[in-house]
XYZ file of C-alpha atoms in Angstrom:
577
model
C -19.721 -29.211 -19.046
C -18.114 -28.550 -22.391
C -18.583 -24.841 -22.816
C -16.719 -22.740 -25.361
C -15.156 -19.656 -23.758
C -14.159 -16.561 -25.721
C -11.284 -14.366 -24.491
C -10.449 -10.710 -25.091
C -7.069 -9.410 -23.884
C -5.832 -5.852 -23.379
C -3.851 -3.753 -20.907
C -5.270 -2.132 -17.731
C -3.820 -1.774 -14.231
C -5.890 -2.821 -11.203
C -4.763 -3.015 -7.587
C -6.214 -5.027 -4.733
C -6.572 -3.668 -1.191
C -6.981 -5.833 1.905
C -7.667 -4.296 5.297
C -7.380 -6.629 8.278
C -5.764 -6.227 11.708
C -2.190 -5.151 11.104
C 1.074 -4.499 12.928
C 3.429 -1.707 12.059
C 6.533 -2.892 10.236
C 8.121 0.450 10.981
C 7.067 4.071 11.195
C 4.884 5.961 13.648
C 3.444 4.203 16.681
C 0.308 2.830 14.947
C -1.460 3.451 18.281
C -4.890 5.047 18.293
C -5.206 8.390 20.054
C -7.053 6.969 23.058
C -4.148 4.539 23.581
C -1.577 7.314 23.275
C -3.397 9.448 25.842
C -3.478 6.478 28.199
C 0.158 5.443 27.753
C 1.873 8.867 27.563
C 3.227 10.350 30.789
C 2.972 13.875 29.378
C 0.874 15.334 26.530
C 1.945 18.692 25.116
C 0.804 21.036 22.356
C 3.609 23.078 20.899
C 6.365 23.370 18.314
C 9.999 22.272 18.016
C 12.116 25.434 17.946
C 15.756 24.294 17.901
C 17.840 21.159 17.834
C 21.317 19.915 18.696
C 22.989 16.706 17.460
C 25.595 14.889 19.559
C 27.494 11.600 19.750
C 26.875 9.209 22.613
C 29.793 8.398 24.917
C 31.317 5.583 22.838
C 30.498 7.290 19.504
C 28.389 4.351 18.369
C 25.330 6.494 17.691
C 24.197 10.058 17.010
C 21.236 11.541 18.874
C 19.268 14.737 18.306
C 17.876 16.879 21.108
C 14.874 19.031 20.154
C 13.621 21.837 22.344
C 9.845 21.974 22.458
C 8.126 25.320 22.859
C 5.089 24.196 24.829
C 1.769 26.028 24.573
C -0.293 23.625 26.693
C 0.820 20.691 28.787
C -0.570 18.088 31.154
C 2.382 18.767 33.494
C 2.536 21.884 35.632
C 6.049 22.947 34.622
C 6.301 22.993 30.838
C 9.418 25.161 30.492
C 12.309 23.801 28.464
C 10.923 20.428 27.471
C 13.500 18.476 25.484
C 12.761 15.525 23.199
C 15.568 13.072 22.519
C 15.463 11.037 19.299
C 17.902 8.558 17.812
C 19.625 9.776 14.654
C 21.040 13.029 13.341
C 23.895 14.574 11.363
C 27.334 15.599 12.625
C 29.809 16.895 10.044
C 29.735 14.353 7.185
C 27.997 11.479 9.019
C 24.209 10.989 9.123
C 22.453 8.384 11.258
C 18.820 7.738 10.339
C 16.331 5.316 11.851
C 13.465 3.896 9.788
C 10.769 2.981 12.254
C 10.487 5.811 14.752
C 8.119 8.796 14.576
C 9.616 11.454 12.329
C 10.577 14.761 13.939
C 12.050 17.927 12.463
C 12.361 21.614 13.236
C 9.143 23.634 13.288
C 7.055 20.496 13.790
C 3.825 21.698 15.353
C 1.178 19.488 16.891
C 0.214 17.367 19.883
C 3.220 15.510 21.335
C 2.860 12.317 23.378
C 5.921 11.931 25.619
C 7.448 9.581 28.155
C 10.334 10.488 30.439
C 13.882 9.607 29.456
C 14.995 8.337 32.856
C 18.644 7.887 31.885
C 19.124 11.536 30.955
C 16.862 12.847 33.712
C 19.000 11.074 36.328
C 21.969 13.165 35.163
C 20.188 16.497 34.641
C 18.927 18.953 37.199
C 15.629 19.904 35.589
C 14.409 16.422 34.600
C 12.669 17.632 31.432
C 14.067 15.085 28.943
C 11.543 12.925 27.105
C 11.250 10.237 24.471
C 8.734 10.814 21.695
C 5.945 8.260 21.501
C 3.996 9.882 18.650
C 2.719 13.170 17.203
C -0.816 14.150 16.249
C -2.120 17.252 14.499
C -5.147 19.482 14.860
C -7.331 19.610 11.736
C -8.967 23.036 11.791
C -11.393 22.132 8.979
C -12.929 19.184 10.838
C -12.144 20.383 14.400
C -10.520 17.035 15.170
C -7.218 15.545 16.306
C -5.550 13.149 13.845
C -2.622 10.789 13.838
C -1.513 7.901 11.661
C -4.132 5.514 13.027
C -7.160 7.470 14.165
C -9.183 10.675 14.115
C -11.328 11.899 16.995
C -13.275 15.095 17.613
C -11.727 17.684 19.919
C -14.466 17.200 22.538
C -13.796 13.459 22.665
C -10.042 14.063 22.819
C -10.470 16.438 25.754
C -12.767 14.001 27.504
C -10.092 11.307 27.363
C -7.391 13.786 28.341
C -9.353 14.948 31.377
C -10.047 11.383 32.502
C -6.365 10.395 32.371
C -4.434 13.636 32.942
C -6.991 15.866 34.722
C -6.777 18.680 32.171
C -8.172 19.801 28.805
C -6.622 21.682 25.873
C -7.959 24.604 23.892
C -7.793 24.421 20.084
C -8.565 27.577 18.127
C -10.571 26.881 15.000
C -9.974 29.387 12.233
C -12.988 31.085 10.736
C -14.016 29.709 7.378
C -12.879 32.287 4.846
C -14.756 32.972 1.644
C -12.704 33.815 -1.423
C -14.004 35.555 -4.502
C -12.181 33.167 -6.797
C -10.300 29.896 -6.347
C -7.955 28.142 -8.711
C -9.143 25.496 -11.157
C -6.971 22.472 -11.967
C -7.479 21.144 -15.491
C -4.713 18.516 -15.705
C -1.783 16.947 -13.875
C 1.074 15.302 -15.734
C 2.399 12.706 -15.170
C -0.057 10.922 -12.885
C 2.618 8.430 -11.818
C 6.034 9.659 -10.715
C 8.874 8.762 -8.339
C 10.018 10.782 -5.345
C 13.700 11.723 -5.250
C 14.419 11.236 -8.960
C 14.549 14.959 -9.778
C 11.431 14.499 -11.931
C 9.059 17.381 -12.720
C 5.318 17.323 -12.070
C 3.234 19.810 -14.081
C -0.142 21.200 -13.020
C -2.205 23.116 -15.588
C -5.232 25.259 -14.857
C -6.278 28.825 -14.086
C -6.205 31.204 -11.150
C -2.939 30.002 -9.572
C -1.687 33.558 -9.158
C 2.007 33.962 -8.315
C 4.515 32.395 -5.919
C 4.167 34.998 -3.216
C 2.473 35.473 0.126
C 0.871 32.222 1.322
C 1.390 30.402 -1.993
C 2.565 26.802 -1.597
C 2.106 23.290 -2.999
C 1.405 20.366 -0.657
C 1.223 16.601 -1.139
C 0.301 13.692 1.083
C 2.841 12.943 3.826
C 4.809 9.719 3.226
C 5.387 9.253 6.962
C 1.674 8.695 7.661
C -1.107 6.417 6.449
C -3.610 9.187 7.226
C -4.695 10.508 3.824
C -5.608 13.940 5.221
C -2.057 14.738 6.400
C -0.108 16.878 3.919
C 3.434 18.249 3.773
C 4.533 21.403 1.986
C 6.882 21.212 -0.980
C 9.985 23.312 -0.307
C 9.956 26.370 -2.546
C 13.425 25.449 -3.809
C 11.716 22.567 -5.650
C 9.135 24.821 -7.340
C 10.566 25.581 -10.779
C 7.647 27.510 -12.294
C 4.557 29.223 -10.933
C 2.349 31.231 -13.278
C -1.372 31.918 -13.286
C -1.959 28.894 -15.548
C 0.863 26.448 -14.810
C 2.922 25.155 -11.887
C 5.981 22.904 -12.228
C 7.837 21.379 -9.309
C 10.339 18.624 -8.571
C 8.803 15.767 -6.572
C 11.120 15.494 -3.555
C 12.480 12.354 -1.967
C 13.113 11.418 1.654
C 15.869 13.899 2.623
C 18.349 12.332 5.061
C 19.671 15.553 6.601
C 16.341 17.303 7.329
C 14.013 14.441 8.362
C 11.653 15.293 5.499
C 10.010 11.918 4.821
C 9.011 12.568 1.229
C 5.558 12.569 -0.351
C 3.015 9.840 -1.009
C 0.285 8.900 -3.461
C -2.772 11.103 -3.222
C -4.261 14.428 -4.162
C -2.352 17.687 -4.583
C -3.260 20.805 -2.645
C -2.546 24.306 -3.977
C -2.661 27.345 -1.699
C -2.546 30.671 -3.514
C -1.010 33.907 -2.240
C -4.262 34.948 -0.513
C -4.589 31.633 1.335
C -7.330 30.099 -0.836
C -6.920 26.309 -1.050
C -7.696 24.160 -4.088
C -7.409 20.358 -3.892
C -7.112 18.280 -7.039
C -9.767 15.727 -7.880
C -7.123 13.586 -9.551
C -4.636 11.579 -7.531
C -0.954 11.215 -8.312
C 0.747 7.874 -7.659
C 4.211 8.048 -6.070
C 5.725 4.811 -7.307
C 8.700 4.841 -4.937
C 10.300 7.228 -2.461
C 14.098 7.403 -2.527
C 16.398 8.562 0.231
C 18.280 11.629 -0.992
C 21.109 13.900 0.126
C 20.526 17.459 -1.120
C 18.198 15.993 -3.730
C 20.725 13.386 -4.923
C 20.167 9.656 -4.426
C 22.125 7.906 -1.685
C 24.261 5.095 -3.135
C 24.920 1.561 -1.947
C 28.557 0.463 -1.760
C 30.281 -2.870 -2.213
C 32.007 -4.110 0.935
C 34.635 -6.383 -0.659
C 36.698 -6.743 -3.841
C 33.806 -8.601 -5.485
C 31.504 -5.591 -5.022
C 29.125 -7.511 -2.755
C 26.904 -5.940 -0.073
C 27.770 -8.105 2.906
C 25.280 -8.806 5.704
C 26.038 -10.608 8.951
C 23.309 -12.341 10.984
C 23.190 -12.487 14.778
C 23.572 -15.933 16.310
C 20.232 -15.868 18.133
C 18.389 -15.380 14.830
C 20.421 -18.173 13.241
C 19.531 -20.467 16.152
C 15.846 -19.656 15.695
C 16.040 -20.775 12.059
C 16.120 -17.421 10.256
C 18.991 -18.054 7.812
C 16.985 -19.724 4.983
C 14.495 -16.830 5.068
C 17.388 -14.327 5.016
C 18.877 -15.950 1.926
C 15.499 -16.103 0.188
C 14.940 -12.395 0.825
C 18.399 -11.577 -0.529
C 17.627 -13.623 -3.636
C 14.325 -11.838 -4.262
C 15.944 -8.383 -4.262
C 19.060 -9.584 -6.113
C 17.200 -11.275 -8.932
C 14.701 -8.460 -9.380
C 17.076 -5.481 -9.239
C 20.658 -6.717 -9.646
C 21.533 -5.831 -6.064
C 24.227 -7.997 -4.560
C 23.159 -8.773 -0.981
C 25.276 -11.645 0.382
C 25.240 -13.539 3.688
C 28.682 -13.045 5.259
C 28.515 -15.053 8.486
C 27.442 -15.202 12.145
C 28.138 -12.418 14.649
C 27.515 -11.832 18.363
C 26.741 -8.638 20.266
C 27.461 -6.141 17.489
C 23.903 -5.022 16.810
C 23.428 -1.261 16.360
C 27.134 -0.473 16.486
C 28.651 2.065 14.138
C 31.236 -0.311 12.718
C 30.387 -0.005 8.986
C 29.207 -3.603 9.154
C 25.673 -4.564 8.057
C 23.914 -6.720 10.652
C 20.501 -8.435 10.957
C 19.652 -9.019 14.600
C 17.155 -9.063 17.441
C 16.862 -5.858 19.458
C 14.929 -5.569 22.724
C 14.836 -1.758 22.407
C 12.571 -1.840 19.340
C 9.294 -0.169 20.419
C 6.604 -2.646 21.423
C 4.369 -1.637 18.490
C 7.043 -2.139 15.800
C 7.961 -5.417 14.153
C 11.381 -4.113 13.115
C 13.542 -1.011 12.716
C 16.380 -0.278 10.311
C 19.201 2.124 11.161
C 21.386 3.345 8.324
C 24.538 5.435 8.385
C 25.514 7.605 5.422
C 28.747 9.423 4.669
C 27.947 12.709 2.986
C 30.219 14.358 0.430
C 28.905 17.897 0.089
C 31.598 18.990 -2.344
C 30.306 16.589 -4.996
C 26.666 16.279 -3.822
C 26.980 12.570 -3.122
C 26.280 10.307 -0.145
C 27.147 6.659 0.440
C 25.284 4.261 2.702
C 28.073 2.652 4.738
C 26.278 0.856 7.588
C 22.841 -0.763 7.882
C 21.520 -2.623 10.926
C 18.153 -4.374 10.535
C 16.774 -4.958 14.033
C 13.784 -7.199 14.817
C 11.499 -7.125 17.816
C 12.059 -10.443 19.684
C 8.705 -10.154 21.476
C 6.658 -10.947 18.367
C 5.776 -14.491 17.349
C 7.872 -14.980 14.205
C 7.526 -17.646 11.552
C 10.687 -18.305 9.563
C 8.845 -20.512 7.070
C 5.672 -20.129 5.019
C 3.790 -22.343 7.489
C 2.067 -19.537 9.399
C -0.223 -19.798 12.399
C -2.889 -17.164 12.982
C -0.914 -14.917 15.342
C 2.482 -15.208 13.666
C 4.290 -12.657 11.530
C 6.194 -13.727 8.452
C 9.877 -12.939 9.017
C 10.821 -13.020 5.345
C 8.098 -10.505 4.443
C 9.280 -8.026 7.086
C 12.927 -8.559 6.117
C 12.108 -7.708 2.498
C 10.698 -4.389 3.709
C 13.712 -3.636 5.917
C 16.105 -4.544 3.100
C 14.242 -1.947 1.059
C 15.284 0.611 3.679
C 18.853 -0.672 3.475
C 18.384 -0.090 -0.259
C 17.646 3.547 0.729
C 13.951 3.368 -0.169
C 11.455 5.154 2.049
C 7.816 4.394 2.777
C 4.955 4.522 0.301
C 1.204 4.261 0.869
C 0.430 1.844 -1.985
C -0.726 -1.160 0.037
C 0.512 -3.769 -2.476
C 4.112 -2.531 -2.372
C 6.721 -4.096 -0.103
C 7.596 -0.581 1.114
C 4.094 -0.100 2.581
C 4.728 0.188 6.352
C 2.122 -2.219 7.797
C 1.668 -5.966 7.577
C -1.190 -8.312 8.368
C -0.334 -11.148 10.721
C -0.410 -14.622 9.171
C 0.275 -13.049 5.749
C 3.295 -13.884 3.588
C 4.053 -10.884 1.359
C 7.157 -11.853 -0.584
C 6.604 -10.584 -4.117
C 8.143 -7.268 -5.102
C 5.802 -5.073 -7.121
C 6.929 -3.201 -10.205
C 7.168 -0.069 -8.043
C 9.526 -1.790 -5.590
C 11.649 -3.131 -8.416
C 11.794 0.212 -10.226
C 13.001 1.889 -7.034
C 15.712 -0.716 -6.496
C 16.886 -0.545 -10.106
C 17.056 3.251 -9.919
C 19.374 3.072 -6.912
C 21.470 0.295 -8.445
C 22.147 2.500 -11.479
C 24.059 4.990 -9.340
C 25.520 2.353 -6.978
C 27.703 0.905 -9.733
C 29.484 4.248 -10.256
C 33.141 4.741 -9.283
C 32.881 8.341 -8.028
C 34.722 8.493 -4.695
C 32.881 9.471 -1.511
C 33.433 6.790 1.149
C 36.175 4.162 1.525
C 34.133 1.613 -0.425
C 33.822 0.866 -4.100
C 30.902 0.293 -6.472
C 28.429 -2.561 -6.189
C 28.936 -5.310 -8.739
C 25.562 -6.206 -10.237
C 24.290 -9.629 -9.253
C 24.710 -12.385 -11.832
C 21.117 -12.999 -12.920
C 22.085 -16.402 -14.318
C 21.894 -17.539 -10.697
C 18.201 -16.696 -10.562
C 15.790 -19.568 -10.957
C 12.103 -19.385 -11.644
C 10.035 -16.226 -11.781
C 7.647 -14.454 -9.461
C 4.176 -15.746 -8.772
C 1.128 -13.939 -10.115
C -0.366 -11.538 -7.546
C -3.220 -9.041 -7.208
C -5.785 -10.959 -9.289
C -8.922 -8.854 -9.680
C -12.317 -9.529 -11.220
C -14.388 -6.611 -12.472
C -17.787 -6.249 -14.104
C -18.930 -9.773 -13.321
C -22.242 -10.530 -15.109
C -24.241 -13.687 -15.695
C -22.122 -14.597 -18.697
C -18.862 -12.584 -18.605
C -16.074 -11.176 -16.442
C -13.018 -8.947 -16.828
C -9.919 -10.418 -15.105
C -6.535 -8.784 -14.584
C -3.470 -9.180 -12.390
C -0.129 -7.483 -11.784
C 2.288 -8.016 -14.639
C 5.223 -10.302 -13.796
C 8.530 -8.975 -15.064
C 10.394 -10.882 -17.792
C 7.305 -12.948 -18.573
C 7.181 -14.717 -21.929
C 3.515 -15.693 -21.484
C 0.906 -16.647 -18.881
C -0.584 -20.097 -18.493
C -4.210 -20.161 -17.294
C -6.167 -23.239 -16.267
C -9.891 -22.918 -15.530
C -12.849 -25.131 -14.701
C -16.501 -24.985 -13.603
C -17.859 -26.534 -10.393
C -15.003 -29.001 -9.968
C -15.049 -30.290 -13.550
C -11.906 -30.916 -15.601
C -9.497 -28.043 -16.230
C -9.246 -26.262 -19.577
C -6.051 -24.439 -20.521
C -5.285 -21.121 -22.168
C -1.978 -19.313 -22.775
C -1.547 -15.622 -23.541
C 1.006 -12.815 -23.527
C -1.036 -10.264 -21.581
C -2.026 -9.975 -17.931
C -5.663 -9.048 -18.672
C -8.557 -10.833 -20.337
C -12.324 -10.864 -20.754
C -14.290 -14.126 -20.635
C -17.561 -14.378 -22.558
C -20.267 -17.072 -22.760
C -19.889 -18.206 -19.171
C -22.733 -20.191 -17.573
C -24.853 -18.202 -15.100
C -24.617 -18.790 -11.332
C -21.486 -20.888 -11.652
C -18.256 -21.008 -9.629
C -15.311 -20.513 -11.978
C -11.879 -21.533 -10.666
C -8.700 -20.136 -12.240
C -5.101 -21.164 -11.758
C -2.563 -18.681 -13.200
C 1.203 -18.990 -13.533
C 3.856 -17.010 -15.371
C 6.359 -18.545 -17.764
C 9.463 -16.351 -17.830
C 11.953 -15.699 -20.592
C 14.389 -18.248 -19.140
C 11.658 -20.928 -19.476
C 11.274 -21.029 -15.709
C 7.775 -21.154 -14.221
C 6.340 -19.265 -11.239
C 7.265 -21.013 -8.013
C 3.582 -21.340 -7.131
C 0.357 -21.306 -9.124
C -2.110 -18.595 -8.076
C -5.676 -19.834 -7.569
C -8.646 -17.474 -7.898
C -12.406 -18.083 -7.855
C -15.495 -16.050 -8.651
C -19.214 -16.741 -9.122
C -21.138 -15.472 -12.112
C -24.400 -13.640 -11.488
C -27.856 -15.039 -12.120
C -28.411 -17.111 -8.970
C -32.062 -17.256 -7.897
């Protein structure tokens, strides 16, 4: 078929979303509530009321002990329940673990706990527990929610009674009726980063003043549940008038366990308690780790300004090293980071030795693919913090593939490592499913292309990591020599919209440093036709009806290198009878 095709090109952004069975890369348990009820030894409603940080015996780790003020419990004696979590801050050192449920002071909710047998053996009261997960009570829907599921209170209590022989009482607030609620007319910008000290402006009417119950809330970055919000600290609210609110979008604060905010709607509560939720969503492009609002820097670990990583022997023996080097190259070439393989090590995983290590770890929770622990040295006098130690620990009980040849039940090691390196880069979680920093991964999927959001976050941190200001014993990172980079990223997130009998709108995520795109297309297995263009969007006209159209798209970058692989995409025009 020799059919003339007309193209129209312009700029639009479209994202693809795939939802299949996933495993948690890191974060909360990813267990549904019925599983948590079944697996937890104790379920408690209450609130964390104080905490104490302490070193372990060999000073290789910091732990935090939270006291839980229990209101209801499945155990008879609920006095002085203590929750022990890994991580915390002592003097100028902060340990933080990416991959465990987030806990902070004044956390209120439903706590799922298992006994900490090591501590209980040495304590008289035996009330020390590990945190499995937290859920919250949604008074509007009268349901219990966590990261993975939502169930009605009656169903929750039914499961609780079956397993733990008790039920909980949840008090639902009366629906209040307000004479007038705020109106939001605009939000600017609609895309912004967390932790960059950037201002978000909300315009409208009826906001009142910053008094009483007044607060701003955004979606919680620590959860994939879109109904979970976190309050913006009032220190970040720079203006609140009846017609305009301005606030700094916070990052993931290392000293308070505030996980940052995520893409979604904004919720305004006025001084009387009336709640207004925006219709418009704000995209949080990336979520930086911060110390007192300032970005945490990377540091070079040798005279060449390289960020050295050692790899445990067992991973090397399993064939992980090529995947490790590929992951380093992806971040280095995209952001200028300088991750370098430094050699093989044995038995130094999770030690506070200011040495970055990639290793297996049998203590990673069964539901997590991997966990990253980072150590920062905080310099309060100059509002700076340096990341000085990062251990990327992988669960050895998963079926890993160290190549792109994936079987159905395998997880792609390189994809997970890219995510964990993002944490070593001091980037927190986001809820944009295309981004590497999204906390879940589908098995049998290779996800090895950084999005523009991922790259922008890495570049932002690299800008401050090349500075000479003294905080730790290490110097600045020397930007990676991009001349060493070959090829360019493959085209991803191809999307077809408005397919008709004779036309379609196609777009895909823009590949950085692209000179032009090369597109090959054909109908029903016929010969390929070629088209080249500068833009990542186009409209095709004069297509034949009820026909399979196959596209192959590659990017040609400024260094004349081509995408490593050609992306194939198919669609069928309408008109089939």
